[in-house]
Short mmCIF file of C-alpha atoms in Angstrom, two decimals:
data_model
loop_
_atom_site.label_atom_id
_atom_site.label_comp_id
_atom_site.label_asym_id
_atom_site.label_seq_id
_atom_site.Cartn_x
_atom_site.Cartn_y
_atom_site.Cartn_z
CA UNK A 25 -66.35 -54.99 2.68
CA UNK A 26 -67.34 -53.33 6.51
CA UNK A 27 -65.83 -49.78 7.30
CA UNK A 28 -63.73 -51.14 9.08
CA UNK A 29 -62.90 -54.54 6.59
CA UNK A 30 -61.86 -51.91 4.43
CA UNK A 31 -59.31 -49.18 6.78
CA UNK A 32 -57.88 -52.76 8.02
CA UNK A 33 -57.08 -53.95 4.10
CA UNK A 34 -55.90 -49.66 3.20
CA UNK A 35 -53.36 -50.02 6.33
CA UNK A 36 -51.84 -53.37 4.95
CA UNK A 37 -49.79 -51.34 2.81
CA UNK A 38 -46.41 -50.31 4.10
CA UNK A 39 -46.46 -46.42 2.99
CA UNK A 40 -49.47 -46.01 5.70
CA UNK A 41 -48.46 -46.07 9.69
CA UNK A 42 -51.65 -46.68 11.30
CA UNK A 43 -55.75 -46.58 10.70
CA UNK A 44 -56.34 -43.02 10.74
CA UNK A 45 -53.20 -42.40 8.43
CA UNK A 46 -54.97 -44.98 6.23
CA UNK A 47 -58.44 -42.50 6.77
CA UNK A 48 -57.16 -39.74 5.75
CA UNK A 49 -55.50 -41.32 2.32
CA UNK A 50 -58.93 -43.10 1.97
CA UNK A 51 -60.75 -39.81 1.98
CA UNK A 52 -58.27 -38.14 0.61
CA UNK A 53 -58.29 -40.65 -3.07
CA UNK A 54 -61.97 -40.45 -3.38
CA UNK A 55 -62.83 -36.89 -2.62
CA UNK A 56 -60.11 -36.71 -5.98
CA UNK A 57 -61.17 -39.15 -7.74
CA UNK A 58 -64.95 -37.91 -7.11
CA UNK A 59 -64.06 -35.10 -9.04
CA UNK A 60 -62.28 -36.99 -11.77
CA UNK A 61 -65.42 -38.97 -12.86
CA UNK A 62 -68.26 -38.15 -14.82
CA UNK A 63 -71.55 -39.01 -14.84
CA UNK A 64 -73.20 -41.33 -12.53
CA UNK A 65 -70.20 -42.95 -11.66
CA UNK A 66 -69.49 -41.64 -8.43
CA UNK A 67 -73.24 -43.02 -7.72
CA UNK A 68 -72.30 -46.27 -8.89
CA UNK A 69 -69.53 -46.54 -7.16
CA UNK A 70 -70.38 -44.73 -3.92
CA UNK A 71 -73.88 -47.26 -3.88
CA UNK A 72 -70.54 -50.41 -3.48
CA UNK A 73 -68.63 -49.28 -0.24
CA UNK A 74 -68.79 -49.00 3.18
CA UNK A 75 -71.05 -46.46 4.64
CA UNK A 76 -69.05 -43.51 5.80
CA UNK A 77 -66.80 -44.00 2.67
CA UNK A 78 -70.01 -42.87 -0.08
CA UNK A 79 -70.59 -39.39 0.41
CA UNK A 80 -66.92 -38.76 -0.02
CA UNK A 81 -67.01 -40.02 -3.89
CA UNK A 82 -70.41 -36.72 -4.34
CA UNK A 83 -69.05 -34.11 -2.28
CA UNK A 84 -67.86 -32.60 -5.71
CA UNK A 85 -71.37 -31.81 -7.64
CA UNK A 86 -69.81 -29.58 -11.03
CA UNK A 87 -69.50 -31.28 -13.69
CA UNK A 88 -65.96 -34.36 -14.04
CA UNK A 89 -62.78 -32.24 -13.77
CA UNK A 90 -60.12 -34.01 -17.12
CA UNK A 91 -56.69 -34.47 -15.17
CA UNK A 92 -53.89 -36.66 -15.30
CA UNK A 93 -52.78 -39.51 -12.54
CA UNK A 94 -49.80 -37.12 -12.07
CA UNK A 95 -52.47 -34.47 -10.74
CA UNK A 96 -54.90 -36.95 -9.21
CA UNK A 97 -51.26 -37.79 -7.51
CA UNK A 98 -50.30 -33.95 -6.37
CA UNK A 99 -54.38 -33.06 -5.17
CA UNK A 100 -54.21 -36.35 -2.96
CA UNK A 101 -50.90 -35.95 -1.53
CA UNK A 102 -52.65 -31.56 -0.95
CA UNK A 103 -56.19 -33.51 0.43
CA UNK A 104 -53.27 -36.23 2.57
CA UNK A 105 -51.82 -33.33 4.73
CA UNK A 106 -49.29 -35.06 7.03
CA UNK A 107 -46.14 -34.34 4.65
CA UNK A 108 -47.63 -36.70 2.00
CA UNK A 109 -45.60 -35.73 -1.41
CA UNK A 110 -46.28 -37.22 -4.50
CA UNK A 111 -44.50 -40.44 -4.35
CA UNK A 112 -45.94 -41.01 -0.75
CA UNK A 113 -49.55 -39.97 -2.45
CA UNK A 114 -48.82 -42.67 -5.22
CA UNK A 115 -48.52 -45.43 -2.89
CA UNK A 116 -51.83 -44.36 -1.15
CA UNK A 117 -53.73 -44.50 -3.66
CA UNK A 118 -52.42 -47.65 -5.00
CA UNK A 119 -53.60 -48.94 -1.53
CA UNK A 120 -57.40 -47.19 -1.79
CA UNK A 121 -57.81 -48.37 -5.25
CA UNK A 122 -56.46 -51.31 -4.99
CA UNK A 123 -59.16 -51.96 -2.03
CA UNK A 124 -61.73 -50.94 -4.22
CA UNK A 125 -60.90 -53.07 -7.43
CA UNK A 126 -61.43 -55.63 -4.58
CA UNK A 127 -64.66 -55.23 -3.28
CA UNK A 128 -66.45 -53.82 -5.78
CA UNK A 129 -68.55 -56.22 -8.44
CA UNK A 130 -65.92 -56.82 -12.03
CA UNK A 131 -69.02 -54.60 -13.95
CA UNK A 132 -68.29 -51.55 -11.77
CA UNK A 133 -64.26 -51.88 -11.70
CA UNK A 134 -64.66 -52.21 -15.52
CA UNK A 135 -66.30 -48.27 -15.31
CA UNK A 136 -64.18 -47.58 -13.42
CA UNK A 137 -61.51 -48.72 -15.67
CA UNK A 138 -63.15 -46.87 -18.83
CA UNK A 139 -63.29 -43.49 -17.07
CA UNK A 140 -60.37 -43.16 -16.55
CA UNK A 141 -57.23 -42.75 -19.21
CA UNK A 142 -54.46 -45.15 -18.82
CA UNK A 143 -52.41 -43.72 -17.17
CA UNK A 144 -54.06 -44.14 -14.24
CA UNK A 145 -54.28 -48.65 -14.29
CA UNK A 146 -51.85 -49.01 -12.13
CA UNK A 147 -53.87 -47.53 -9.40
CA UNK A 148 -56.56 -50.92 -10.57
CA UNK A 149 -54.13 -53.53 -10.71
#
Protein backbone atom coordinates (compact mmCIF):
# COMPACT_ATOMS: atom_id res chain seq x y z
CA UNK A 1 0.00 0.00 0.00
CA UNK A 2 1.29 3.45 -0.89
CA UNK A 3 1.46 6.43 1.49
CA UNK A 4 -1.53 8.25 -0.03
CA UNK A 5 -3.58 5.02 -0.11
CA UNK A 6 -2.87 4.41 3.58
CA UNK A 7 -4.02 7.95 4.45
CA UNK A 8 -7.12 7.57 2.28
CA UNK A 9 -8.03 4.31 4.00
CA UNK A 10 -7.70 5.83 7.49
CA UNK A 11 -9.62 8.92 6.31
CA UNK A 12 -12.68 6.74 5.63
CA UNK A 13 -13.33 6.49 9.36
CA UNK A 14 -16.21 8.86 10.28
CA UNK A 15 -14.26 10.24 13.25
CA UNK A 16 -11.48 11.47 10.94
CA UNK A 17 -12.29 14.83 9.36
CA UNK A 18 -9.71 15.06 6.54
CA UNK A 19 -6.33 13.81 5.30
CA UNK A 20 -4.42 16.07 7.69
CA UNK A 21 -6.42 14.63 10.58
CA UNK A 22 -5.69 11.11 9.29
CA UNK A 23 -1.96 11.87 9.17
CA UNK A 24 -2.06 13.13 12.77
CA UNK A 25 -3.88 9.97 13.91
CA UNK A 26 -1.46 7.73 12.01
CA UNK A 27 1.59 9.54 13.38
CA UNK A 28 0.37 9.42 16.98
CA UNK A 29 -0.67 5.76 16.78
CA UNK A 30 2.58 4.59 15.20
CA UNK A 31 4.73 6.57 17.64
CA UNK A 32 2.95 5.07 20.64
CA UNK A 33 2.85 1.59 19.10
CA UNK A 34 6.61 1.77 18.56
CA UNK A 35 7.09 2.29 22.30
CA UNK A 36 4.92 -0.76 23.07
CA UNK A 37 6.57 -3.32 20.78
CA UNK A 38 9.64 -5.32 21.77
CA UNK A 39 12.70 -6.68 20.03
CA UNK A 40 12.78 -6.40 16.28
CA UNK A 41 9.02 -6.08 15.91
CA UNK A 42 9.01 -2.30 15.28
CA UNK A 43 11.49 -2.79 12.42
CA UNK A 44 9.67 -5.84 11.07
CA UNK A 45 6.37 -3.98 11.03
CA UNK A 46 7.93 -0.81 9.62
CA UNK A 47 9.35 -2.81 6.71
CA UNK A 48 5.78 -3.45 5.53
CA UNK A 49 4.48 0.11 5.92
CA UNK A 50 4.61 2.90 3.33
CA UNK A 51 7.67 5.11 3.18
CA UNK A 52 6.90 8.13 5.31
CA UNK A 53 5.48 6.07 8.15
CA UNK A 54 8.33 3.60 8.70
CA UNK A 55 10.48 5.87 10.85
CA UNK A 56 7.64 6.62 13.27
CA UNK A 57 7.83 3.11 14.72
CA UNK A 58 11.57 3.34 15.28
CA UNK A 59 11.66 6.70 17.08
CA UNK A 60 11.80 4.94 20.45
CA UNK A 61 15.08 3.08 20.84
CA UNK A 62 14.78 1.84 24.41
CA UNK A 63 13.15 -1.27 25.80
CA UNK A 64 9.47 -1.86 25.10
CA UNK A 65 7.13 -0.23 27.57
CA UNK A 66 4.41 -2.37 29.11
CA UNK A 67 1.21 -0.34 29.23
CA UNK A 68 -2.40 -1.35 28.88
CA UNK A 69 -4.77 -0.31 26.12
CA UNK A 70 -6.21 2.58 28.17
CA UNK A 71 -2.74 4.08 28.52
CA UNK A 72 -2.12 3.38 24.83
CA UNK A 73 -5.21 5.42 23.93
CA UNK A 74 -4.39 8.18 26.41
CA UNK A 75 -0.94 8.57 24.86
CA UNK A 76 -2.38 8.64 21.36
CA UNK A 77 -4.86 11.35 22.37
CA UNK A 78 -2.07 13.39 23.95
CA UNK A 79 0.24 13.10 20.93
CA UNK A 80 -2.49 13.73 18.40
CA UNK A 81 -3.70 16.92 20.06
CA UNK A 82 -6.53 18.66 18.19
CA UNK A 83 -8.75 18.22 21.25
CA UNK A 84 -8.59 14.44 20.90
CA UNK A 85 -9.83 12.55 23.96
CA UNK A 86 -9.55 8.84 24.80
CA UNK A 87 -12.82 7.89 23.07
CA UNK A 88 -11.83 9.67 19.88
CA UNK A 89 -8.35 8.13 20.17
CA UNK A 90 -10.05 4.71 20.36
CA UNK A 91 -11.74 5.29 17.00
CA UNK A 92 -8.59 6.72 15.44
CA UNK A 93 -6.43 3.85 16.71
CA UNK A 94 -8.95 1.33 15.34
CA UNK A 95 -8.85 3.04 11.95
CA UNK A 96 -5.05 3.07 11.89
CA UNK A 97 -4.52 -0.41 13.30
CA UNK A 98 -7.21 -1.86 11.03
CA UNK A 99 -5.49 -0.30 8.04
CA UNK A 100 -2.17 -1.71 9.21
CA UNK A 101 -3.70 -5.18 9.63
CA UNK A 102 -5.19 -4.99 6.14
CA UNK A 103 -1.94 -3.93 4.49
CA UNK A 104 0.66 -6.23 6.05
CA UNK A 105 1.23 -9.96 5.77
CA UNK A 106 -0.79 -12.41 7.85
CA UNK A 107 2.40 -13.51 9.57
CA UNK A 108 3.19 -9.95 10.59
CA UNK A 109 -0.36 -9.48 11.89
CA UNK A 110 0.16 -12.59 14.03
CA UNK A 111 3.49 -11.23 15.28
CA UNK A 112 1.83 -7.94 16.15
CA UNK A 113 -1.01 -9.70 17.99
CA UNK A 114 1.50 -11.79 19.95
CA UNK A 115 3.22 -8.64 21.23
CA UNK A 116 0.03 -7.01 22.46
CA UNK A 117 -2.12 -8.13 25.42
CA UNK A 118 -5.65 -9.39 24.78
CA UNK A 119 -7.11 -5.95 25.60
CA UNK A 120 -5.69 -4.64 22.32
CA UNK A 121 -7.43 -7.26 20.13
CA UNK A 122 -10.34 -5.00 19.15
CA UNK A 123 -7.88 -2.65 17.45
CA UNK A 124 -6.87 -5.27 14.90
CA UNK A 125 -10.31 -6.64 14.03
